[in-house]
PDB file of C-alpha atoms and ligand atoms in Angstrom:
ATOM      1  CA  UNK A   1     -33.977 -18.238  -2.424  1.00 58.00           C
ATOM      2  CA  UNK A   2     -31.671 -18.967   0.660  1.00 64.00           C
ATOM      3  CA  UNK A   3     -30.355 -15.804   2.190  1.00 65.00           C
ATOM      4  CA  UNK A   4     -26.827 -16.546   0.753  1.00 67.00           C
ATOM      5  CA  UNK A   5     -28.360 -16.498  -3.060  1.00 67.00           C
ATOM      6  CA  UNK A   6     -30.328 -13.394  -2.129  1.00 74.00           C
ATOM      7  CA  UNK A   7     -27.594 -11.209  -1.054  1.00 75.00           C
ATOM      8  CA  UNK A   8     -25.103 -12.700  -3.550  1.00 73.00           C
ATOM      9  CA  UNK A   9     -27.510 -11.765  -6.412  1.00 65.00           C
ATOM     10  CA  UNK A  10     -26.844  -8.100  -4.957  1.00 78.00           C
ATOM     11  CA  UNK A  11     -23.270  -8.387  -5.699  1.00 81.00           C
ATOM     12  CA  UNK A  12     -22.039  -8.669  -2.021  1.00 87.00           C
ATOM     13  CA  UNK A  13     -18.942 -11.166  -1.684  1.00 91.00           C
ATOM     14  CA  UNK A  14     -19.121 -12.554   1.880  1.00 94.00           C
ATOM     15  CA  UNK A  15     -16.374 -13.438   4.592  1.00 96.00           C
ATOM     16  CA  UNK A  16     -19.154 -15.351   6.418  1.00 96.00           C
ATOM     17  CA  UNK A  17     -22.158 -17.389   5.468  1.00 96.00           C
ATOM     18  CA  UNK A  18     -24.145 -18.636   8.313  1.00 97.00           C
ATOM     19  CA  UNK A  19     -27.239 -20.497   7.551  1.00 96.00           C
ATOM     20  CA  UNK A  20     -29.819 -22.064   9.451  1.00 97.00           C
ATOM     21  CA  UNK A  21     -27.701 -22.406  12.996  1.00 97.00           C
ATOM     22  CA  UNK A  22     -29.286 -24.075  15.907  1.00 98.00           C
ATOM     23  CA  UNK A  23     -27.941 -24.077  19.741  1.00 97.00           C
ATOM     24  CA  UNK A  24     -29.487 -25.298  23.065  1.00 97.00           C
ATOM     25  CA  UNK A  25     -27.559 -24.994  25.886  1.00 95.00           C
ATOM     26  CA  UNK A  26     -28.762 -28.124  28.777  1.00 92.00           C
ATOM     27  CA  UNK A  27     -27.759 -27.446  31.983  1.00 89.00           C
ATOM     28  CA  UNK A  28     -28.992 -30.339  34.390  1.00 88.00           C
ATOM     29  CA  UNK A  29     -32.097 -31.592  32.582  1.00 90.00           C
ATOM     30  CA  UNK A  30     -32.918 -28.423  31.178  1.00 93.00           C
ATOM     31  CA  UNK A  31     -32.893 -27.084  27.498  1.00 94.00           C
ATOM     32  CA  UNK A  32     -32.566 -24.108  26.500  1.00 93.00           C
ATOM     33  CA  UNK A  33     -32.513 -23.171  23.142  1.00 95.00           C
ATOM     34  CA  UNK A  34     -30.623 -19.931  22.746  1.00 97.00           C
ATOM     35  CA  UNK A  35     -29.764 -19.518  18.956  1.00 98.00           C
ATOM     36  CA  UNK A  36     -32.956 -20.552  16.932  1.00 97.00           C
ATOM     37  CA  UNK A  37     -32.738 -20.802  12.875  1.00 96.00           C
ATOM     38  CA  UNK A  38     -30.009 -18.010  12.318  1.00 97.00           C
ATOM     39  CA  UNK A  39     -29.558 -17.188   8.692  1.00 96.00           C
ATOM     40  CA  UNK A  40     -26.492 -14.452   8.951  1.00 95.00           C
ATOM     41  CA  UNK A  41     -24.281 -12.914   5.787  1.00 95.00           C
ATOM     42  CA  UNK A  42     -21.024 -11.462   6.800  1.00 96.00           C
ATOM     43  CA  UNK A  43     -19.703  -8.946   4.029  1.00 95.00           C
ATOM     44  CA  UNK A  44     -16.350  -8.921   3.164  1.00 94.00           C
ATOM     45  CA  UNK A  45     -14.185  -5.769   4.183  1.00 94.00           C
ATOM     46  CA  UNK A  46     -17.394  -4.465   6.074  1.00 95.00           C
ATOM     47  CA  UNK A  47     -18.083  -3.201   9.797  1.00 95.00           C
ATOM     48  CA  UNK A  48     -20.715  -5.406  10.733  1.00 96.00           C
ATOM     49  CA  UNK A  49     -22.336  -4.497  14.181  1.00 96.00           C
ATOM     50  CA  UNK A  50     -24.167  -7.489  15.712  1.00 97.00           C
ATOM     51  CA  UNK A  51     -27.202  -5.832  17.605  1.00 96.00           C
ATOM     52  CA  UNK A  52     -28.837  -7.213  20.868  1.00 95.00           C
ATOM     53  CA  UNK A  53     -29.914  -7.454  24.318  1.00 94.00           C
ATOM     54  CA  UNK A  54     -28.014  -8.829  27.166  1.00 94.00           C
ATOM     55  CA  UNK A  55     -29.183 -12.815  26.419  1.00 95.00           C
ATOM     56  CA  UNK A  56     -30.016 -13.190  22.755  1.00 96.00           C
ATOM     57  CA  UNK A  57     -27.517 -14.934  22.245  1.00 97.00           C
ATOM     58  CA  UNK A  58     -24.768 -12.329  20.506  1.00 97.00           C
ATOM     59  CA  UNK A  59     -21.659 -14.465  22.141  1.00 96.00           C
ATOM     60  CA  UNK A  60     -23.094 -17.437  21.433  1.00 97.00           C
ATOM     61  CA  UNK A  61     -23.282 -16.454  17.616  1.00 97.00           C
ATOM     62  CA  UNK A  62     -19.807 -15.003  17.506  1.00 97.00           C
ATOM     63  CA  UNK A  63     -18.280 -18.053  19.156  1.00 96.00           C
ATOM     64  CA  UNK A  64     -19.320 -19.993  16.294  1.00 96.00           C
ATOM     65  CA  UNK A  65     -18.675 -17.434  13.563  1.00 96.00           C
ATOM     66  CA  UNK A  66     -15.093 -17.461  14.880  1.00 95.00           C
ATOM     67  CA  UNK A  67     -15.339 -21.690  14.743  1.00 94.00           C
ATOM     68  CA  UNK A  68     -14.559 -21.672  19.206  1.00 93.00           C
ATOM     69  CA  UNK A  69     -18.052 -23.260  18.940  1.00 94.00           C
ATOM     70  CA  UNK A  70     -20.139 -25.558  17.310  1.00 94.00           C
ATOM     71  CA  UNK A  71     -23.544 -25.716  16.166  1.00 97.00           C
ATOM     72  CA  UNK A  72     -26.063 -28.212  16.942  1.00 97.00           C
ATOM     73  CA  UNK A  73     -27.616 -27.575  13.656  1.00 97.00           C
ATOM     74  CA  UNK A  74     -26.770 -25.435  10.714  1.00 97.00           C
ATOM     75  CA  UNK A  75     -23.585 -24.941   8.604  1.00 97.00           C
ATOM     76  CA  UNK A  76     -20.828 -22.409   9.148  1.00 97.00           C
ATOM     77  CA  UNK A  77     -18.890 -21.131   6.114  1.00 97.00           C
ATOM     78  CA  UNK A  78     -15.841 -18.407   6.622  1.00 97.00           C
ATOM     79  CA  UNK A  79     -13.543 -17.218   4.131  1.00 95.00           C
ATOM     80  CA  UNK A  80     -15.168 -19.914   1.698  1.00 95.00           C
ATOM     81  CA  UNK A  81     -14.328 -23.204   4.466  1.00 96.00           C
ATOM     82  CA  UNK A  82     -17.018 -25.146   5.450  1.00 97.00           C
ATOM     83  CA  UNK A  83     -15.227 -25.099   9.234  1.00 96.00           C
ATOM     84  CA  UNK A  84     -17.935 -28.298  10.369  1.00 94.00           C
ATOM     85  CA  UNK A  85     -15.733 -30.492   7.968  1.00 95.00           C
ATOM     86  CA  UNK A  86     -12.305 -29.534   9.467  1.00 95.00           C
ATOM     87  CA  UNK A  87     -10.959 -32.294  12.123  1.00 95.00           C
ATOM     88  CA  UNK A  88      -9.382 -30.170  15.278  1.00 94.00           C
ATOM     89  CA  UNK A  89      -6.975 -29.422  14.350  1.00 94.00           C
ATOM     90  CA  UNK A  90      -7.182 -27.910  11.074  1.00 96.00           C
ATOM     91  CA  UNK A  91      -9.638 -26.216  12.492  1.00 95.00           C
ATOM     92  CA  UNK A  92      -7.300 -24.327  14.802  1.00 92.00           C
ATOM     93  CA  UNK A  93      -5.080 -23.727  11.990  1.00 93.00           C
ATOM     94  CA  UNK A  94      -7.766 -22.509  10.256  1.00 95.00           C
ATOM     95  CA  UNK A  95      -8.655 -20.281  13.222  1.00 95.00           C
ATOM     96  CA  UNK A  96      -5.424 -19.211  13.888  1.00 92.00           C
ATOM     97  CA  UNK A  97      -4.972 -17.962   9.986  1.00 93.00           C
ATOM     98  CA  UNK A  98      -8.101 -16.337   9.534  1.00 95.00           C
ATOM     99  CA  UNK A  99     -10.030 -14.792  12.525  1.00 96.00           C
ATOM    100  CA  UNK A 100      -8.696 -12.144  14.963  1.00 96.00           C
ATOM    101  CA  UNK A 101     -10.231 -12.129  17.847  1.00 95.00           C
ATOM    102  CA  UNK A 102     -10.941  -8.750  20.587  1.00 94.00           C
ATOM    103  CA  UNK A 103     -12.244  -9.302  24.019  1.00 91.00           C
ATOM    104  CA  UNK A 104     -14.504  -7.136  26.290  1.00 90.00           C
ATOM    105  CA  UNK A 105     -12.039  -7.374  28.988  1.00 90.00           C
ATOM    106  CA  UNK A 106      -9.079  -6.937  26.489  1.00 91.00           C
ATOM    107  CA  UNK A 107      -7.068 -10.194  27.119  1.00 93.00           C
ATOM    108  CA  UNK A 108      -3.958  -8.785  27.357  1.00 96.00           C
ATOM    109  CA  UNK A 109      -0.848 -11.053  28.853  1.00 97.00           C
ATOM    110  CA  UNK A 110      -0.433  -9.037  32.622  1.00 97.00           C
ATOM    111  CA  UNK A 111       3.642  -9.806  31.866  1.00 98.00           C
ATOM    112  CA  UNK A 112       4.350  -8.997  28.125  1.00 98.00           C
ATOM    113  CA  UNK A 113       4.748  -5.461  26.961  1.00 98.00           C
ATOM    114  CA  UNK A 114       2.694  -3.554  24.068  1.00 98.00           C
ATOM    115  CA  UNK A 115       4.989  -4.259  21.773  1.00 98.00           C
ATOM    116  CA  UNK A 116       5.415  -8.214  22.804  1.00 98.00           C
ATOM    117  CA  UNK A 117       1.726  -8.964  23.515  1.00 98.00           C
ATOM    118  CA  UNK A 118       1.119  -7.663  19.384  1.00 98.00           C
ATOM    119  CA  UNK A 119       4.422  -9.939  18.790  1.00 98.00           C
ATOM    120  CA  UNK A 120       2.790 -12.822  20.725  1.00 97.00           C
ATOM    121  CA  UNK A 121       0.620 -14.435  18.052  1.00 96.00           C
ATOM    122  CA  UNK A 122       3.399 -13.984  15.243  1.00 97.00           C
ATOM    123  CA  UNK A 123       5.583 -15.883  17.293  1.00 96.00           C
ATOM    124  CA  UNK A 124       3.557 -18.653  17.482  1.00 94.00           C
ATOM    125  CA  UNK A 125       2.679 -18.987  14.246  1.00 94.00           C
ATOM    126  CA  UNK A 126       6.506 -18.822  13.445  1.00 95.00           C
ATOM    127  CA  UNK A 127       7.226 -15.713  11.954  1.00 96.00           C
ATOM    128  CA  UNK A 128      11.010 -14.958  11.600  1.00 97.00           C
ATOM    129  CA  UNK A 129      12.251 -12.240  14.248  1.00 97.00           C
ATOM    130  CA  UNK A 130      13.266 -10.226  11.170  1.00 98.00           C
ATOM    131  CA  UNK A 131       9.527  -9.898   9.953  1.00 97.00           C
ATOM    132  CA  UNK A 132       8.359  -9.199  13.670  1.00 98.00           C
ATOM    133  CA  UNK A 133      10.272  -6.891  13.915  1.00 98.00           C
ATOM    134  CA  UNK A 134       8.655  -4.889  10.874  1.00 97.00           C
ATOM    135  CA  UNK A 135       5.448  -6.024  11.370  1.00 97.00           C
ATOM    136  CA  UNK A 136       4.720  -5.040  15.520  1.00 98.00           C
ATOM    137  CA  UNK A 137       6.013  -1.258  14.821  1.00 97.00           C
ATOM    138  CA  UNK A 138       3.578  -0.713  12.145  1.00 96.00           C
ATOM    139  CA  UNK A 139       1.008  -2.230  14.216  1.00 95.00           C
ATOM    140  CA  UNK A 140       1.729   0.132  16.886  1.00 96.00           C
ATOM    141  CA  UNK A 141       1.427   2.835  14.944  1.00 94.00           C
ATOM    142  CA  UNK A 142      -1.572   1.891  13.536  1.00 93.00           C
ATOM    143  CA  UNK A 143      -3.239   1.980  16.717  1.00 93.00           C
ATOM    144  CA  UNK A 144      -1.641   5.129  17.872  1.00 94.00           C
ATOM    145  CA  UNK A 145       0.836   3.713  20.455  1.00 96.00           C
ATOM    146  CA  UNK A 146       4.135   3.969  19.245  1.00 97.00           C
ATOM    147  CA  UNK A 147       4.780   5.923  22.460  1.00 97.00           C
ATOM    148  CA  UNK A 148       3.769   3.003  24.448  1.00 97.00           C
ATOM    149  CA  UNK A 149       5.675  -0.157  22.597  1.00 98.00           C
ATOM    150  CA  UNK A 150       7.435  -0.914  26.287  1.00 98.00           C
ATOM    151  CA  UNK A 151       4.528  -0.465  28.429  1.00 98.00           C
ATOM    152  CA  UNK A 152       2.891  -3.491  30.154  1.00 98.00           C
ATOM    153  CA  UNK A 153      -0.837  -3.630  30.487  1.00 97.00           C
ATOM    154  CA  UNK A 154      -1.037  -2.522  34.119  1.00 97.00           C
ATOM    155  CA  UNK A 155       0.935   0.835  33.007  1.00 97.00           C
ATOM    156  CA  UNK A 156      -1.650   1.622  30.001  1.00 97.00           C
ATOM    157  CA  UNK A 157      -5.498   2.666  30.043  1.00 95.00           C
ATOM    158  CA  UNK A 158      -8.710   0.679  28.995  1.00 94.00           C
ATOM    159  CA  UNK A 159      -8.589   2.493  25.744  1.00 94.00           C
ATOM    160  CA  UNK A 160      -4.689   1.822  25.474  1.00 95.00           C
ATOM    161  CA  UNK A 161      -5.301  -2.085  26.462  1.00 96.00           C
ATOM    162  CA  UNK A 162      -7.837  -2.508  23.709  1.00 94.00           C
ATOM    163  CA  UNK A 163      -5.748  -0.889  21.015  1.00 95.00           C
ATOM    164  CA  UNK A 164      -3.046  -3.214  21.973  1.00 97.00           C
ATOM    165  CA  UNK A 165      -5.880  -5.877  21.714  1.00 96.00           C
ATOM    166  CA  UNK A 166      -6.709  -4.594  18.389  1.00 95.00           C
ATOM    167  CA  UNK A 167      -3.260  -4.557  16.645  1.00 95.00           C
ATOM    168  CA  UNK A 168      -2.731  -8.150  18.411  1.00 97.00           C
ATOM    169  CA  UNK A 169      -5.992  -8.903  16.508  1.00 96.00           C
ATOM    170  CA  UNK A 170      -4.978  -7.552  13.038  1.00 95.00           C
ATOM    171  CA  UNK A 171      -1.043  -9.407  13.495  1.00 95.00           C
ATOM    172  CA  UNK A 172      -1.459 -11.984  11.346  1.00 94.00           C
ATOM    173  CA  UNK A 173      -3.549 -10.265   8.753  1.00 93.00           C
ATOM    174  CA  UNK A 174      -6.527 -12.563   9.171  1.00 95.00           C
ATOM    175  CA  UNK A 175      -9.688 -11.557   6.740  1.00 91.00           C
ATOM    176  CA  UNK A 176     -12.294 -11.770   9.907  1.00 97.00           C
ATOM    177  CA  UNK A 177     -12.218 -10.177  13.287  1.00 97.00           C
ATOM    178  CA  UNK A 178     -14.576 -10.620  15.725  1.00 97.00           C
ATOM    179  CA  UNK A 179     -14.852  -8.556  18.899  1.00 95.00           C
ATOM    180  CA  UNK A 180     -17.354  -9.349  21.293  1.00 95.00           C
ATOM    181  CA  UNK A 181     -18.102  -5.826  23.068  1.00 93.00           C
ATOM    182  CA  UNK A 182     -15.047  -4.641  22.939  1.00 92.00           C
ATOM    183  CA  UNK A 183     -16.229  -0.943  24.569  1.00 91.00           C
ATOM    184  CA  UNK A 184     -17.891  -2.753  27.545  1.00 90.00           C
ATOM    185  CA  UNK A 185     -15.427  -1.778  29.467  1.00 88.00           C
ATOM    186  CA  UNK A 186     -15.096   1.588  28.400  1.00 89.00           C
ATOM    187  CA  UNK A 187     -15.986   5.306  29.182  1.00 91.00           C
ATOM    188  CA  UNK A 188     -18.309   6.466  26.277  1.00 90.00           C
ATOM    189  CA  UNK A 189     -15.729   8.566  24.873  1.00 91.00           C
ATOM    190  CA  UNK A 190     -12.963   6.274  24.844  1.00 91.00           C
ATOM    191  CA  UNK A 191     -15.518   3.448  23.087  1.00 91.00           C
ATOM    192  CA  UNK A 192     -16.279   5.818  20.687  1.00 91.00           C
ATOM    193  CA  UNK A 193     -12.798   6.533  19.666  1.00 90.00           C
ATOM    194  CA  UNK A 194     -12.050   3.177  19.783  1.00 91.00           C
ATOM    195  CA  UNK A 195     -15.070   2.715  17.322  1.00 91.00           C
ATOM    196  CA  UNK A 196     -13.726   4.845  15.197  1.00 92.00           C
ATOM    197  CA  UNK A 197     -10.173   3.123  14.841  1.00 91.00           C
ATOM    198  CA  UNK A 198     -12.062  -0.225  13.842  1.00 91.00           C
ATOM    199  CA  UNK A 199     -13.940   1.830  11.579  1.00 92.00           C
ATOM    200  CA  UNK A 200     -10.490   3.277  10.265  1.00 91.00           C
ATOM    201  CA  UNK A 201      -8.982  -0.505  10.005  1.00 90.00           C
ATOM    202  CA  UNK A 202     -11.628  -1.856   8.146  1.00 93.00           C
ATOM    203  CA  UNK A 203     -11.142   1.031   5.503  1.00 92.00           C
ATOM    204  CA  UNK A 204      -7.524   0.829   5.873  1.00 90.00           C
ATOM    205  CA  UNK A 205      -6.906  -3.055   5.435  1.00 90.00           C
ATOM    206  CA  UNK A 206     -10.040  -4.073   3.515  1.00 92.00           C
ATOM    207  CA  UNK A 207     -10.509  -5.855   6.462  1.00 93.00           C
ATOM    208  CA  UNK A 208     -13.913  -7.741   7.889  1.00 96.00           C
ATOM    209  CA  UNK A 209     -15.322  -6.861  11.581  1.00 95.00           C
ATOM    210  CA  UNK A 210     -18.293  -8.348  13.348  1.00 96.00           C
ATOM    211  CA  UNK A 211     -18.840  -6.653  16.524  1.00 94.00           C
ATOM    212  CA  UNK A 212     -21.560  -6.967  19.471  1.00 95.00           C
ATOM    213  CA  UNK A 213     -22.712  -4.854  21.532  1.00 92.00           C
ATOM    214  CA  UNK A 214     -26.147  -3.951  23.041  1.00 88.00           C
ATOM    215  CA  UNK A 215     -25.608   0.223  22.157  1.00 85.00           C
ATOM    216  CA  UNK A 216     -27.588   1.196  19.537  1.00 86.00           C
ATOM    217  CA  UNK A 217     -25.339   4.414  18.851  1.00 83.00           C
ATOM    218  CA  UNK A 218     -22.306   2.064  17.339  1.00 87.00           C
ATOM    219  CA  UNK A 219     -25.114   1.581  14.735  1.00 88.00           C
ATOM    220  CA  UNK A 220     -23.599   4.811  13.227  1.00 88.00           C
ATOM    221  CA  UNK A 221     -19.995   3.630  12.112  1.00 89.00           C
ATOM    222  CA  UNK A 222     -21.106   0.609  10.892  1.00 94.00           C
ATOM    223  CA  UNK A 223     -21.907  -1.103   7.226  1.00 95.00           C
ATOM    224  CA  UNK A 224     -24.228  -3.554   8.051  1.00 96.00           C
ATOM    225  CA  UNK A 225     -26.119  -3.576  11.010  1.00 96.00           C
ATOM    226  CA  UNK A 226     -27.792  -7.472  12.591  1.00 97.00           C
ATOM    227  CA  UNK A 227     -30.535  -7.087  14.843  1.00 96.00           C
ATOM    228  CA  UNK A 228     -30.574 -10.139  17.150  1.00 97.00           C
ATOM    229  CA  UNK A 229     -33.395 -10.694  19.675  1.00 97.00           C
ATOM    230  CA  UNK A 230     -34.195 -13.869  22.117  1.00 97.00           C
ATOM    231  CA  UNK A 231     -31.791 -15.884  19.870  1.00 97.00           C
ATOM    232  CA  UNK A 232     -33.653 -15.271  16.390  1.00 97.00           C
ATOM    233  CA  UNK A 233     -32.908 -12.829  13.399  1.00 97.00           C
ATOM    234  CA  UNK A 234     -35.244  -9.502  13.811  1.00 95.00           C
ATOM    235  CA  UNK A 235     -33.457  -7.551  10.749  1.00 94.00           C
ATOM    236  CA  UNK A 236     -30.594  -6.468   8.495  1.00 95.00           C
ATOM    237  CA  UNK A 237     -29.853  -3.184   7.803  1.00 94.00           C
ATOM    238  CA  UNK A 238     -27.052  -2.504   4.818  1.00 93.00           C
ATOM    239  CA  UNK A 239     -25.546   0.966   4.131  1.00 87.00           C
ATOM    240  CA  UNK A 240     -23.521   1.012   1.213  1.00 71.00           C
ATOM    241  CA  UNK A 241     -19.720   0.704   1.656  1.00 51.00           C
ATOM    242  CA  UNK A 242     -18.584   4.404   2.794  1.00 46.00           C
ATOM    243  CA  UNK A 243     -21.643   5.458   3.873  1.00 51.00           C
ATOM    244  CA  UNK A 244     -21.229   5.027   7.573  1.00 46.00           C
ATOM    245  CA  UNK A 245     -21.440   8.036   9.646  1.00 45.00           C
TER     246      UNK A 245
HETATM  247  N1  ATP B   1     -22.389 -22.267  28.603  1.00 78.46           N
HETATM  248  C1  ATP B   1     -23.675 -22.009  28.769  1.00 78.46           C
HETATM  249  N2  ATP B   1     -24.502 -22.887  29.356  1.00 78.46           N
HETATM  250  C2  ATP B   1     -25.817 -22.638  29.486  1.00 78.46           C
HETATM  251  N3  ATP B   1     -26.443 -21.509  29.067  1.00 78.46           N
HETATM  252  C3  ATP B   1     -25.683 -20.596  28.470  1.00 78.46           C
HETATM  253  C4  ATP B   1     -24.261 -20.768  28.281  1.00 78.46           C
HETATM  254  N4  ATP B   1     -23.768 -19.688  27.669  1.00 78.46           N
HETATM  255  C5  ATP B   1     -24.815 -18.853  27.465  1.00 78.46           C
HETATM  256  N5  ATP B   1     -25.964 -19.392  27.940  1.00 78.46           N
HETATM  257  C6  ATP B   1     -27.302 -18.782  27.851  1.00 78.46           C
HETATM  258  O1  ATP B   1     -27.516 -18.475  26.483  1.00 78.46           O
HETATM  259  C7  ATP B   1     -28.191 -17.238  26.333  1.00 78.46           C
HETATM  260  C8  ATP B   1     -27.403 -16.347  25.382  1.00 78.46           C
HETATM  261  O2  ATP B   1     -26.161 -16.040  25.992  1.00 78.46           O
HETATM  262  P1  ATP B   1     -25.083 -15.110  25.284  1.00 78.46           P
HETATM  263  O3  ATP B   1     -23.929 -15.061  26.198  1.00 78.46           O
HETATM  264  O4  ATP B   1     -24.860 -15.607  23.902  1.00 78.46           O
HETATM  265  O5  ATP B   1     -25.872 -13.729  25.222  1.00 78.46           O
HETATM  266  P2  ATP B   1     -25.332 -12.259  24.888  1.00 78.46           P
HETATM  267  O6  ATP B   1     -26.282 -11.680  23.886  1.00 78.46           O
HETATM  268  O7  ATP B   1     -23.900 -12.338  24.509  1.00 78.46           O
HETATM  269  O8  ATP B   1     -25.512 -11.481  26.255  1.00 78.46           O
HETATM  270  P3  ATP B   1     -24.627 -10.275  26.883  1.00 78.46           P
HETATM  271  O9  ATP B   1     -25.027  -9.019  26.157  1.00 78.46           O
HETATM  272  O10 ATP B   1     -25.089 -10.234  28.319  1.00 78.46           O
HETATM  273  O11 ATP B   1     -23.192 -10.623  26.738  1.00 78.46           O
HETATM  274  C9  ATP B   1     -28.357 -16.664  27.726  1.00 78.46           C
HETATM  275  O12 ATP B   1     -29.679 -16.891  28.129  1.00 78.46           O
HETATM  276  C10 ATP B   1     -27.390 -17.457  28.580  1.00 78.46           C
HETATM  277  O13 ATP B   1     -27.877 -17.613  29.871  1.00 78.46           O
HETATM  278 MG1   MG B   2     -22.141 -11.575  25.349  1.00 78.46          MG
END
């Protein structure tokens, strides 16, 4: 039975299938295989925390969960697309639809506001100004900064800059997001509360997370937890839904 089977037998309905990925990296006329026969199952409306040292290959993985990267080997299935049979550029359609994406260094534009960066990706995807304009304040306030809808990101904190990040993120309601140690950059207590908003937002909007990080305390608030070591699977651990701390 094929990982996929297994944990479908159990019931669980996933926003990501991985199975059997492959990547080597060849720099000059060296390989270097850094993602070796990955078998990963992404639950739906979970906080899954992506476990591992600085090297294994965490990036790597997410970059090709959220289809900026390709395999060598292996298929990639999210939200039930098998994204290696898209051309380019349904596959940024595709992208653009369904995965949000968070950044360790918050990837914030310096000259747009709060309010406009969270506008940003509804613009380009077309949305009339009457629906931004309903959509970005409740974003705000989800995130806590209704306060700070005219600030740019030079006049807000870290913490502030990656709640921004996180409502840009959620703007076009996409079923995955994937931030790639998003409290990196943080003080421990402003991660933390920022942990605790994604925690919120994934009970909130039924929706999916997959987050990195190398902390094993962020273990706590999440669902499922992937332990990734020297670019191979070294265990899953599933709480049931609710049962994070
Ligand atoms: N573009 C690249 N070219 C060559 N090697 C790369 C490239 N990107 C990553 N690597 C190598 O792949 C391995 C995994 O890198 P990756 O960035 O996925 O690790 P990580 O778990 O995210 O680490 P960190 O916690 O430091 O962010 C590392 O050994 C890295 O040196
Ligand atoms: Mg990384």
């Amino acid at each position: 039975m094929t990982e996929q089977t297994e944990e479908q037998a159990k019931g669980y309905r996933p926003v990501a299938v991985l199975t059997q990925i492959e990547k080597t990296y060849h720099l000059d006329s060296v390989s270097v295989p850094v993602i070796r026969g990955v078998d990963i199952f992404v639950r739906q409306a979970c906080f899954t925390v992506l476990l591992g040292p600085s090297g294994s290959g965490k990036t790597t993985l997410l970059n090709m969960i959220g289809c900026i990267d390709k395999p060598d080997k292996g298929e990639v299935i999210v939200s039930n697309c098998k994204v290696g049979e898209l051309t380019d550029d349904a596959l940024s359609d595709f992208r653009a639809k369904n995965i949000g994406f968070i950044f360790q260094n918050f990837n914030l534009l310096p000259v747009l506001s709060a309010y406009e960066n969270i506008e940003y990706p509804l613009l380009l995807a077309g949305i009339s100004a009457k629906k931004r304009g309903e959509r970005v304040p409740k974003l705000l306030e989800a995130v806590g900064l209704s306060d700070r809808a005219k600030n740019l990101p030079g006049q807000l904190s870290g913490g502030q800059r990656q709640r921004v990040a996180i409502a840009r993120a959620l703007a076009r309601k996409p079923k995955l997001v994937i931030a790639d140690e998003p409290t990196a950059n943080l003080d421990s207590q402003t991660g933390a509360a920022i942990l605790t908003l994604m925690r919120r937002m994934v009970d909130r909007y039924q929706i999916s997370f997959i987050f990195s990080s190398h902390d094993p305390e962020v273990i706590k608030a999440a669902d499922d937890t992937i332990f990734l070591h020297d670019g191979a699977i070294r265990g899953v651990r599933r709480k049931g839904v609710g049962e994070a701390a």
